[in-house]
Coordinates of C-alpha atoms in Angstrom, one line a residue:
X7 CA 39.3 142.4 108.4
X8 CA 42.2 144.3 106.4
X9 CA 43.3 145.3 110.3
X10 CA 43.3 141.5 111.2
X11 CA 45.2 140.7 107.8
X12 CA 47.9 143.1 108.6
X13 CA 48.0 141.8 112.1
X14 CA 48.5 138.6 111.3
X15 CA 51.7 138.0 109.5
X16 CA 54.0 139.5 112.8
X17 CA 52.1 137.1 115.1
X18 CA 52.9 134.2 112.4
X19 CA 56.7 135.2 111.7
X20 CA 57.3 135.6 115.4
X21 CA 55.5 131.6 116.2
X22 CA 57.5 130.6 113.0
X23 CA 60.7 132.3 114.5
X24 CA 60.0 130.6 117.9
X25 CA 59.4 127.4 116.3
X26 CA 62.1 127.6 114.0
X27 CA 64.9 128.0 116.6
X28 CA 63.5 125.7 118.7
X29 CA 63.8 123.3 116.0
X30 CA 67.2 124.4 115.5
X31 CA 68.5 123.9 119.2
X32 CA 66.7 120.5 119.1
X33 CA 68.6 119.7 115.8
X34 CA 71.7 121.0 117.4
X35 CA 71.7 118.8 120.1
X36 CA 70.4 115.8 118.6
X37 CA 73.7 116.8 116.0
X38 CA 75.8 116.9 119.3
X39 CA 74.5 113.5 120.8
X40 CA 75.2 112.1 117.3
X41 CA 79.0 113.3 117.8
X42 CA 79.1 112.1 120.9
X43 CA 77.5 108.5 120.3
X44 CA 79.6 108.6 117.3
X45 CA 83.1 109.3 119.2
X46 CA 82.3 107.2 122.3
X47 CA 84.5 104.2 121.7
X48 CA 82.6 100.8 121.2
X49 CA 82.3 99.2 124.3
X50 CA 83.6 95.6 123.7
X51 CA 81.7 93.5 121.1
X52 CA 78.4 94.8 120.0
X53 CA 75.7 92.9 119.1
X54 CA 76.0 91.7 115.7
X55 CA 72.9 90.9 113.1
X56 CA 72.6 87.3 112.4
X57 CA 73.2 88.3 108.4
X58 CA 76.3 90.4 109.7
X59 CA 78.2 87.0 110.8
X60 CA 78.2 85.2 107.7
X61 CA 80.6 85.8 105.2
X62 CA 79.8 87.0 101.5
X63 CA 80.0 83.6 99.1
X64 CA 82.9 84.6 96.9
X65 CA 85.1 85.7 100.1
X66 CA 84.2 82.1 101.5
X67 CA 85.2 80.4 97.7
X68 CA 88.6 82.4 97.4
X69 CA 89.2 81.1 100.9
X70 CA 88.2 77.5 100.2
X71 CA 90.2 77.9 97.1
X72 CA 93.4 79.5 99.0
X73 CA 93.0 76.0 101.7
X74 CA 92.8 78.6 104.4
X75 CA 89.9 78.2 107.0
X76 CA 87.5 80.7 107.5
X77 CA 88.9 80.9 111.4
X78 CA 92.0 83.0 110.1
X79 CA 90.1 85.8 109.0
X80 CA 89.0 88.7 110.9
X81 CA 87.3 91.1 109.3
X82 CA 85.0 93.8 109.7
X83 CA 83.1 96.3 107.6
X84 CA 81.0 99.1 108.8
X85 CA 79.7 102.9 107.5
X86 CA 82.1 105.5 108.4
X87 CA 79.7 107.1 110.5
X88 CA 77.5 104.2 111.3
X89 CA 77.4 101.4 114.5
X90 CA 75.7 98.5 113.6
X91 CA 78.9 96.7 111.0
X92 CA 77.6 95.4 108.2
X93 CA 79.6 92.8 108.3
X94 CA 81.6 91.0 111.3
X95 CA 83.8 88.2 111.2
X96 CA 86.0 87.3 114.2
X97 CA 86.2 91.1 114.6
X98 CA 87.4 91.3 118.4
X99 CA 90.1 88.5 118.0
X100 CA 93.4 90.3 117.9
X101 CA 95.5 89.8 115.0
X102 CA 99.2 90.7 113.8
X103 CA 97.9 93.6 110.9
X104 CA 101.6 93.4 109.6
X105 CA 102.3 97.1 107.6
X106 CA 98.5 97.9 108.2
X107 CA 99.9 98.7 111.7
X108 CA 101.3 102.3 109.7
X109 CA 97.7 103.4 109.8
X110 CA 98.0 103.4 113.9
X111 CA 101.3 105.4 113.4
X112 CA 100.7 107.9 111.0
X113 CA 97.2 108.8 112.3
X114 CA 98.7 109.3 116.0
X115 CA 101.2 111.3 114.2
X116 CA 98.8 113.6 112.1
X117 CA 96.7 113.9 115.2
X118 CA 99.3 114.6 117.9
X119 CA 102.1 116.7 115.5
X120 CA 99.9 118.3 113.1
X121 CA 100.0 117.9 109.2
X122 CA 102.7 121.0 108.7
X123 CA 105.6 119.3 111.3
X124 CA 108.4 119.2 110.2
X125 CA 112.1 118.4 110.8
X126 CA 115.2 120.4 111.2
X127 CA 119.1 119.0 110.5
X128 CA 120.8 122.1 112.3
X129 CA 125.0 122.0 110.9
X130 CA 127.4 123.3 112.6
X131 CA 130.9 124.8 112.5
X132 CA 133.2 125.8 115.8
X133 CA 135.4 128.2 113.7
X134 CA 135.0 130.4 111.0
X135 CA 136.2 129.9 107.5
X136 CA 139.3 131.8 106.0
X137 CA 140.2 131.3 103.1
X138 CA 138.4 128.6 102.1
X139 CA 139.5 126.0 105.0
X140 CA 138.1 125.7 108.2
X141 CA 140.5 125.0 110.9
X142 CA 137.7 122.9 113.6
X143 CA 134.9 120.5 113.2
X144 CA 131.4 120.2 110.8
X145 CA 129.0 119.0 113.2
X146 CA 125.6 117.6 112.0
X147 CA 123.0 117.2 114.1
X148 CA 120.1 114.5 113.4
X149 CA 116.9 115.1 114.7
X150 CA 114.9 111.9 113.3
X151 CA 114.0 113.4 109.5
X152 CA 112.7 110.4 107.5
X153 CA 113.6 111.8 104.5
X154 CA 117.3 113.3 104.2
X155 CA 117.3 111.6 101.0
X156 CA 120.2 112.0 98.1
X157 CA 119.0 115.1 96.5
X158 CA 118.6 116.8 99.8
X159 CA 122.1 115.4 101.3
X160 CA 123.6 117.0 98.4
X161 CA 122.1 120.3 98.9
X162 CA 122.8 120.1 102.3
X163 CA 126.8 119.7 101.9
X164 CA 126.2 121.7 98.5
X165 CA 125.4 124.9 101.4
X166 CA 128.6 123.8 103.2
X167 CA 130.6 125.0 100.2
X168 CA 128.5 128.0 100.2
X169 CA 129.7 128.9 103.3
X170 CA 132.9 129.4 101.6
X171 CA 134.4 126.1 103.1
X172 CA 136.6 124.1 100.7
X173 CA 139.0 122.2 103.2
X174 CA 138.0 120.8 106.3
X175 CA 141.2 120.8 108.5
X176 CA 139.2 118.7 111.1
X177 CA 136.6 116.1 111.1
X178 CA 133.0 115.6 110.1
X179 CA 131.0 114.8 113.2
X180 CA 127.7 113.1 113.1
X181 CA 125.5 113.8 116.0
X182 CA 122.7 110.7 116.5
X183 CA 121.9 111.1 119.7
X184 CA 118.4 112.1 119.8
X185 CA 117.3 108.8 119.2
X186 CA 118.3 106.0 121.9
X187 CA 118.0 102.8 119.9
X188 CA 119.1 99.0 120.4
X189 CA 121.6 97.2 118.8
X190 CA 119.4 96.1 115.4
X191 CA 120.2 93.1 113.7
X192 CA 119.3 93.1 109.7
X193 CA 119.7 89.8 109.2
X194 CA 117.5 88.8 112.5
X195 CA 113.9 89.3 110.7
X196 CA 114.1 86.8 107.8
X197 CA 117.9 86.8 106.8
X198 CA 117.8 89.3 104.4
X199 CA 119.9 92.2 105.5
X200 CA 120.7 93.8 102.0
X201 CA 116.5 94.1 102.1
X202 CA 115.9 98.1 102.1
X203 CA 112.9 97.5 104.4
X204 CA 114.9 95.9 106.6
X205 CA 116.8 99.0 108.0
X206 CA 117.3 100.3 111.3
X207 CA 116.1 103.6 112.1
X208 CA 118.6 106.5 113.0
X209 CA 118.6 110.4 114.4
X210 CA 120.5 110.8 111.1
X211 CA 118.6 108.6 108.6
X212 CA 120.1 109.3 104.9
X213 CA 118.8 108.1 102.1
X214 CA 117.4 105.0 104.0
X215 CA 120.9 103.3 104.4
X216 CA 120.3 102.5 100.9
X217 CA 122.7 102.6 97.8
X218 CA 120.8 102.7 94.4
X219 CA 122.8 101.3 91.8
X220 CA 121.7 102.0 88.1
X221 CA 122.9 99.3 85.2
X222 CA 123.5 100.9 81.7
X223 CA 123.8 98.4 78.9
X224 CA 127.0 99.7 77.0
X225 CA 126.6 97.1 74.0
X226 CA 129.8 98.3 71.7
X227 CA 132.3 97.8 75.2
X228 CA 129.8 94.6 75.9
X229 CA 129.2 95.6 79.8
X230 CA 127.0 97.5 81.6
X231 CA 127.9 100.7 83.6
X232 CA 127.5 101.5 86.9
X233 CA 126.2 104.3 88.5
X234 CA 125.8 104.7 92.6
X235 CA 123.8 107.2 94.4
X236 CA 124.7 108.4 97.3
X237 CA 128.3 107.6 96.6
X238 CA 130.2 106.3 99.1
X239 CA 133.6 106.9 100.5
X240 CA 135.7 104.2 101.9
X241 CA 134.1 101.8 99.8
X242 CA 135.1 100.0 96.4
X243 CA 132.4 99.9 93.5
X244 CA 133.3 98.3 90.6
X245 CA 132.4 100.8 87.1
X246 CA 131.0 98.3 85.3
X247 CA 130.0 94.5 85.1
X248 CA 129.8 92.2 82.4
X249 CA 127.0 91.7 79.7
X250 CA 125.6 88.4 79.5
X251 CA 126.0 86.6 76.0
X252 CA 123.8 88.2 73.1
X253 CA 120.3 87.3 72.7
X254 CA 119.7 86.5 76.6
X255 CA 116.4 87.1 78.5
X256 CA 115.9 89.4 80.8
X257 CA 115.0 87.2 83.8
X258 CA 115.9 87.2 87.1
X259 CA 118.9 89.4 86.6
X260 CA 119.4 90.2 90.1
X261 CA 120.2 86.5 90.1
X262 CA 122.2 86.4 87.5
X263 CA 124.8 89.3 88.8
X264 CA 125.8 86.9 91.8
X265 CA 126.1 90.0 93.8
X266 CA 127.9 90.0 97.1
X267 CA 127.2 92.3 99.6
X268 CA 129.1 90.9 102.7
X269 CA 131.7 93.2 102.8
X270 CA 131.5 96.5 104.1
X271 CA 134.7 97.6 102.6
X272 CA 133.3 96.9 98.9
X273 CA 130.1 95.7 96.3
X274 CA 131.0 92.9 94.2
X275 CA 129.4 91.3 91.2
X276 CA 130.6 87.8 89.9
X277 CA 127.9 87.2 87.1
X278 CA 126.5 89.2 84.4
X279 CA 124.0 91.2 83.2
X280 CA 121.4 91.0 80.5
X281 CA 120.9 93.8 77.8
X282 CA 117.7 92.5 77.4
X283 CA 117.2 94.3 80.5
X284 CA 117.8 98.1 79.6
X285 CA 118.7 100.5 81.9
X286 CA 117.8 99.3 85.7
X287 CA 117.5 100.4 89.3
X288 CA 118.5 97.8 92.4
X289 CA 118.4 99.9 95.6
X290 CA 120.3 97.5 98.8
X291 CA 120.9 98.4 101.7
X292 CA 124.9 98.1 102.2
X293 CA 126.9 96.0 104.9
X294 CA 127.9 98.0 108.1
X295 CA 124.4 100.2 108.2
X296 CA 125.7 102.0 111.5
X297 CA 128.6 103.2 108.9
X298 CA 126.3 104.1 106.3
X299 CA 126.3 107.6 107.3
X300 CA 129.8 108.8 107.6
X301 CA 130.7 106.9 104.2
X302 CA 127.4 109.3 102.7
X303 CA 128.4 112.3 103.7
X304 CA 132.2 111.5 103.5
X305 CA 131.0 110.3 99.3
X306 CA 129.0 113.2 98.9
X307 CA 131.4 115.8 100.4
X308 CA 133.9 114.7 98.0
X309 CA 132.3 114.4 94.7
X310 CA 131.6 117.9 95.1
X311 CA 135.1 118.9 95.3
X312 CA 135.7 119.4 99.0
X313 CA 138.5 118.1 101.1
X314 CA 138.9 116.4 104.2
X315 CA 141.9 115.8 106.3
X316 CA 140.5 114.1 109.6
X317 CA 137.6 111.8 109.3
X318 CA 133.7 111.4 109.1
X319 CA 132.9 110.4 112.9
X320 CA 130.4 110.1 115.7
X321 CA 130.1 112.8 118.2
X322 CA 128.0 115.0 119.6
X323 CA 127.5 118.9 119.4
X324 CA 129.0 121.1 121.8
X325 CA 126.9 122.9 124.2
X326 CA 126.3 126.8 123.3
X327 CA 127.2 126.3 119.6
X328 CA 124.7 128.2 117.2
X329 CA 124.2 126.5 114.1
X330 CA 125.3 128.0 110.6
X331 CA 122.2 127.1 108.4
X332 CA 120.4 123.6 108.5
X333 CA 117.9 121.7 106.1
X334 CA 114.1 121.0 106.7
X335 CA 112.3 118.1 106.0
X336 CA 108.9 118.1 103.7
X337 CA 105.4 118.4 106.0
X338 CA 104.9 115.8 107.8
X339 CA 101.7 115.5 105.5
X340 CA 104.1 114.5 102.6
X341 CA 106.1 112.0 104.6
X342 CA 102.9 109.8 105.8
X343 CA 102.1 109.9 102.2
X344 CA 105.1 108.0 101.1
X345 CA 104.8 105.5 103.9
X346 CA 101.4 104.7 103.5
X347 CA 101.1 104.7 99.7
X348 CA 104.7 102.6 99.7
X349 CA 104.5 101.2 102.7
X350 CA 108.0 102.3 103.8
X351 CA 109.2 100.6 107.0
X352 CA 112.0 102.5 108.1
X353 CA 110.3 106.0 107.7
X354 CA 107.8 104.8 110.0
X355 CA 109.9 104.2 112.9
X356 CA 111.3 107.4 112.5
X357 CA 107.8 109.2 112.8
X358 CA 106.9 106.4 115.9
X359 CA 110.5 107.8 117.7
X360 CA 109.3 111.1 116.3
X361 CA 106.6 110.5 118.5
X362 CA 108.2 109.7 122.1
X363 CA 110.9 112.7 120.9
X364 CA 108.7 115.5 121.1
X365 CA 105.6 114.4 123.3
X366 CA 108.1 112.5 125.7
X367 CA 111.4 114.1 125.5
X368 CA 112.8 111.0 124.5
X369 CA 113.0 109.3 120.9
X370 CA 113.4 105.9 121.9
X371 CA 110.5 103.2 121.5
X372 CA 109.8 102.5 124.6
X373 CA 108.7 106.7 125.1
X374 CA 107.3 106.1 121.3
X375 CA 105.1 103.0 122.9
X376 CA 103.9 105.0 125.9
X377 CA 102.8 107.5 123.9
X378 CA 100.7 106.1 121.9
X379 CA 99.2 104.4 124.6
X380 CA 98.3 107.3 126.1
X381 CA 97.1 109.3 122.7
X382 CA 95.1 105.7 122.1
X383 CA 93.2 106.3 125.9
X384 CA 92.3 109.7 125.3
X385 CA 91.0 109.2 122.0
X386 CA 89.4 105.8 121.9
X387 CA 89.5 104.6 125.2
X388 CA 90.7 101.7 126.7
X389 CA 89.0 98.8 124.6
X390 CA 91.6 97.2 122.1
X391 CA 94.4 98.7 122.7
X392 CA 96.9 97.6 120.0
X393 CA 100.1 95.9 120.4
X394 CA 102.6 98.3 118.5
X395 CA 105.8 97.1 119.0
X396 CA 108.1 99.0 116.2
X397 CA 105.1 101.5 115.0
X398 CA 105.8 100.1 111.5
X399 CA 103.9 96.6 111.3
X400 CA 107.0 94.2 110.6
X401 CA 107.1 92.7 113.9
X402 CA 105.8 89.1 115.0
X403 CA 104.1 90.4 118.0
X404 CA 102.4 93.6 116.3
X405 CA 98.4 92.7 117.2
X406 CA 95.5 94.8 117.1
X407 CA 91.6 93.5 116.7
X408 CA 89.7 93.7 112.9
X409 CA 86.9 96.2 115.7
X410 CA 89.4 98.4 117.0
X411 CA 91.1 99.4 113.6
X412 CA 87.6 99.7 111.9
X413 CA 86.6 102.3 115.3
X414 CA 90.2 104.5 114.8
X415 CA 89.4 104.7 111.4
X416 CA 86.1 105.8 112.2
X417 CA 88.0 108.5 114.3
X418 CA 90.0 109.4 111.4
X419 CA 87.3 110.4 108.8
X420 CA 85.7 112.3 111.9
X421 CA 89.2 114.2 112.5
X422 CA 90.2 117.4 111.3
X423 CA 93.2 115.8 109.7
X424 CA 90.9 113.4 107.5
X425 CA 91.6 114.8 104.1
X426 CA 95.7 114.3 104.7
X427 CA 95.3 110.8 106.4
X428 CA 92.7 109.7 103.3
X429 CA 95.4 111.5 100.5
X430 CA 98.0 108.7 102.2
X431 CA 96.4 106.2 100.8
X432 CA 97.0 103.7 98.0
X433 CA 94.0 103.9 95.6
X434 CA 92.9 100.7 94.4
X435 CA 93.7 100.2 90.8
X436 CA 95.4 103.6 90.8
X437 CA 98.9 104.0 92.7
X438 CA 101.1 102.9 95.5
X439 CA 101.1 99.3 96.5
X440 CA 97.4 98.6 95.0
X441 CA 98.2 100.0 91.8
X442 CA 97.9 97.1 90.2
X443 CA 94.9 96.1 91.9
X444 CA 91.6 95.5 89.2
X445 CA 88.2 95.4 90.1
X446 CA 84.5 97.4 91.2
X447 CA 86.3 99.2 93.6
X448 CA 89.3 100.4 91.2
X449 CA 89.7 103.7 91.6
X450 CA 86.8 104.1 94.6
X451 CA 88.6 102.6 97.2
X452 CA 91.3 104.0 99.9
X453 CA 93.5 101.1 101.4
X454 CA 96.7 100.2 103.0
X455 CA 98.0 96.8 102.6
X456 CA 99.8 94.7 104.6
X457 CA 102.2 91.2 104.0
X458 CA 104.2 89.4 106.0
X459 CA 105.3 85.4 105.9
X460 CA 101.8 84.1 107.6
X461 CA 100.0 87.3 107.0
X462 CA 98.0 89.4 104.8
X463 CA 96.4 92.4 105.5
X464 CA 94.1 94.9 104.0
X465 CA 92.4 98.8 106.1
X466 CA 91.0 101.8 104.8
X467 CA 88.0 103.2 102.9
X468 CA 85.6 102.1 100.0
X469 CA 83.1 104.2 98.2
X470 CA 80.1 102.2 97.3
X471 CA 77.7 101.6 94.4
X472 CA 75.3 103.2 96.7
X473 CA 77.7 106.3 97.3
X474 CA 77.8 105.2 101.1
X475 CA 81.1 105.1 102.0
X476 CA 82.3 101.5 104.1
X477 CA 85.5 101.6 106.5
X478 CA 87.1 98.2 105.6
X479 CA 89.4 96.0 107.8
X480 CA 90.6 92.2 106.8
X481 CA 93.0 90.5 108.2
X482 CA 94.4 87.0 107.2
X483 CA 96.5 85.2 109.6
X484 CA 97.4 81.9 108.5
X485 CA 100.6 79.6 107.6
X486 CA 98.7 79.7 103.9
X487 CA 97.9 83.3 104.0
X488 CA 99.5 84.8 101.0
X489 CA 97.4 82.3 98.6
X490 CA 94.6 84.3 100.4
X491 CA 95.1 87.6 98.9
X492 CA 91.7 86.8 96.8
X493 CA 89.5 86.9 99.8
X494 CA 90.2 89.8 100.6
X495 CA 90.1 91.4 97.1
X496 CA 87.0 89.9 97.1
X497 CA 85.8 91.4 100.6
X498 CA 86.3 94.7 98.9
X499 CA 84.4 94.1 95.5
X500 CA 81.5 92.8 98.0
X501 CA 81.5 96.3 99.9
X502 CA 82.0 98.5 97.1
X503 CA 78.8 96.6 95.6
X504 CA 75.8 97.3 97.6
X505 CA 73.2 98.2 95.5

């Protein structure tokens, strides 16, 4: 008996082993056909519960209440790892997502460049120094960076000096050739060309193409003072403007400066301003943006004592010529931060040409387009391919279906790159452009908004009552749409609520 006893327990332990791994491979490749059902894209619509199709009561009241018809939503709302959506709505009828588009973008980005890329501004000089004047050229060579902003522009000519260069007995010459753009009308989308977000991209972005100008109530000289950052050269900016009479409201003051910003050659202000107001910020974008950058660098190279006897031009580098020292951009990581949590149009088309750059050899948007195509195929298949157009959502012909956002995103939270495309987020009730959005989801829901005339837009992530965790697409396309904004609030406060 004491023989069998000690028998026994190897004969168990070696079943149990057997048993045991055999439980494990079966776990492992039910685990891999998981995956694998999880990552094959939706085929086409799939069926749908009959409680799926209707739409929660208070989304249907802020609609009723908005005047727009249940027919210009699309919306869609599903686990992040799950199938079946717990709720569709018109979820396969393609829709114009305006800046929820930037979710396409800057996941393809992530994805195909990798959270660390960066980009390089190589400078260049074709003689050497003596004395503190170089006898040639400063060439600068833009390579797409989204964010050569003022600080960094400074640096960047602040290393020029450094180099022991005081005089430059040539010219400045600005190298944008990497990306092949069209001709870009500011005024064309809705007539307002001073509009920041109304930019062109450029190989040699700075600073947006914008001018921030501060206002500095001066109350014993009774105006306000002017401060402009970048400054630019070539260009006259009045010092200060006047104060409005004592005791006036804040208001619309932009109004109330009747600014003028026609002409390239100067910034003019023909009203006042209100001391009521404090100090403030109004960042425009300048006439002449193809200028913009010469009249930067030309600004900044001169406010930090350096001369310049020929001029600021366009040009391009000459072959075989080493650059001297250059500046990097922040991780790619950082910049789809910004434009997601600020929804910043401009440094999304420099990511989308980013795009066609290095995985085409050419940063123009038709290479940008094909690209993403192709990264769309291999990763989702064919079924709802999106309508781009600029990458960046404010386009009239952007479309993409409430079903084939909701299965990218899906693709996201499965990704490697997961934690940097969730950080890019706004966070409801938190920061970015939902910061002052209230509610059960406040501070448990990842989303990216989206607005255009006709269109509002909501994509991204809720964390439940429950603690499941919903991937959330709403789209509202509709000549009423912006009275709308409710619905969808309400769409989120109905997921995050599923007890």
């Amino acid at each position: 008996m004491a023989g069998r006893a000690a028998m026994a327990p190897p004969k168990l332990a070696a079943m149990s082993f057997s048993f045991l791994g055999q439980a494990r491979r079966l776990r492992c490749a039910a685990g891999w056909a998981l995956a694998l059902a999880f990552l094959t894209p939706w085929a086409g619509a799939q069926p749908v519960p009959a409680d799926a199709s209707a739409l929660p009561p208070s989304v249907e009241a802020a609609l009723q209440r908005a005047k727009v018809p249940r027919e210009a939503l699309s919306a869609l709302v599903v686990e992040v790892e799950g199938r079946q959506p717990r709720l569709a709505h018109r979820a396969d009828a393609p829709a114009n997502p305006a800046s929820v588009m930037k979710l396409v973008t800057t996941y393809a980005a992530l994805d195909l460049l990798g959270p660390a890329f960066t980009w390089d501004t190589p400078v260049y000089l074709d003689a050497a120094p003596q004395g503190g004047s170089l006898r040639g050229n400063v060439y600068i060579k833009g390579q797409g960076d989204p964010k050569l902003v003022v600080e960094r522009l400074w640096l960047l000519m602040r290393r020029l000096r450094a180099t022991g260069v005081e005089v430059i007995l040539g010219d400045i010459v600005l190298d944008r050739s990497a990306f092949a753009l069209p001709a870009h009308d500011p005024a064309l989308f809705d007539g307002e060309p001073w509009r920041p977000y109304n930019a062109a991209p450029d190989a040699l972005l700075l600073n947006y193409k914008a001018v921030s100008i501060g206002f500095v109530p001066d109350l014993a000289a009774g105006v306000a003072r002017l401060r402009y950052e970048p400054p630019l050269a070539q260009v006259e900016l009045p010092a200060t403007v006047p104060l409005a009479a004592q005791g006036a409201a804040c208001g619309d003051w932009r109004a109330g400066l009747r600014a003028d910003f026609a002409d390239p050659a100067r910034i003019a202000f023909q009203g006042v301003y209100p001391a009521a107001c404090g100090e403030r910020e109004w960042s425009i974008a300048p006439a002449d943006p193809g200028g913009y950058a010469a009249r930067a660098v030309e600004g900044m190279w001169r406010e930090l004592g350096g001369k310049l006897t020929g001029r600021v031009r366009d040009g391009k580098v000459p072959a075989g010529l080493a650059p001297a020292f250059g500046s990097t951009s922040p991780p790619l990581s950082e910049v789809v931060r910004d434009i997601n949590k600020y929804s910043n149009n401009v440094m999304t088309q420099q990511v989308f040409l980013t795009l066609g750059l290095q995985k085409a050899g050419a940063g123009s948007f038709d290479q940008a387009r094909s690209v993403l195509a192709q990264w769309w195929r291999q990763r989702l298949g064919a079924a709802g391919m999106p309508v781009v157009d600029n990458g960046a959502g404010l386009s009239r012909e952007a479309r993409v279906s409430a079903r084939a956002l909701a299965r990218m995103l899906q693709h996201a939270w499965a990704s490697p790159v997961m934690p940097e495309f969730m950080a890019s987020l706004p966070i409801a009730g938190v920061d970015g452009t939902l910061r002052r959005r209230q509610g059960q989801a406040a501070g448990f829901a990842h989303l990216k908004t989206g607005a255009l005339r006709d269109v509002v837009a909501l994509a991204g992530y809720v964390h439940a009552a429950s603690g499941r965790r919903y991937v959330l697409v709403g789209f509202v396309n509709h000549p009423n749409a912006s009275a709308a904004r409710p619905a969808l609030d309400a769409l989120v406060d109905w997921a995050a609520s599923d007890r």
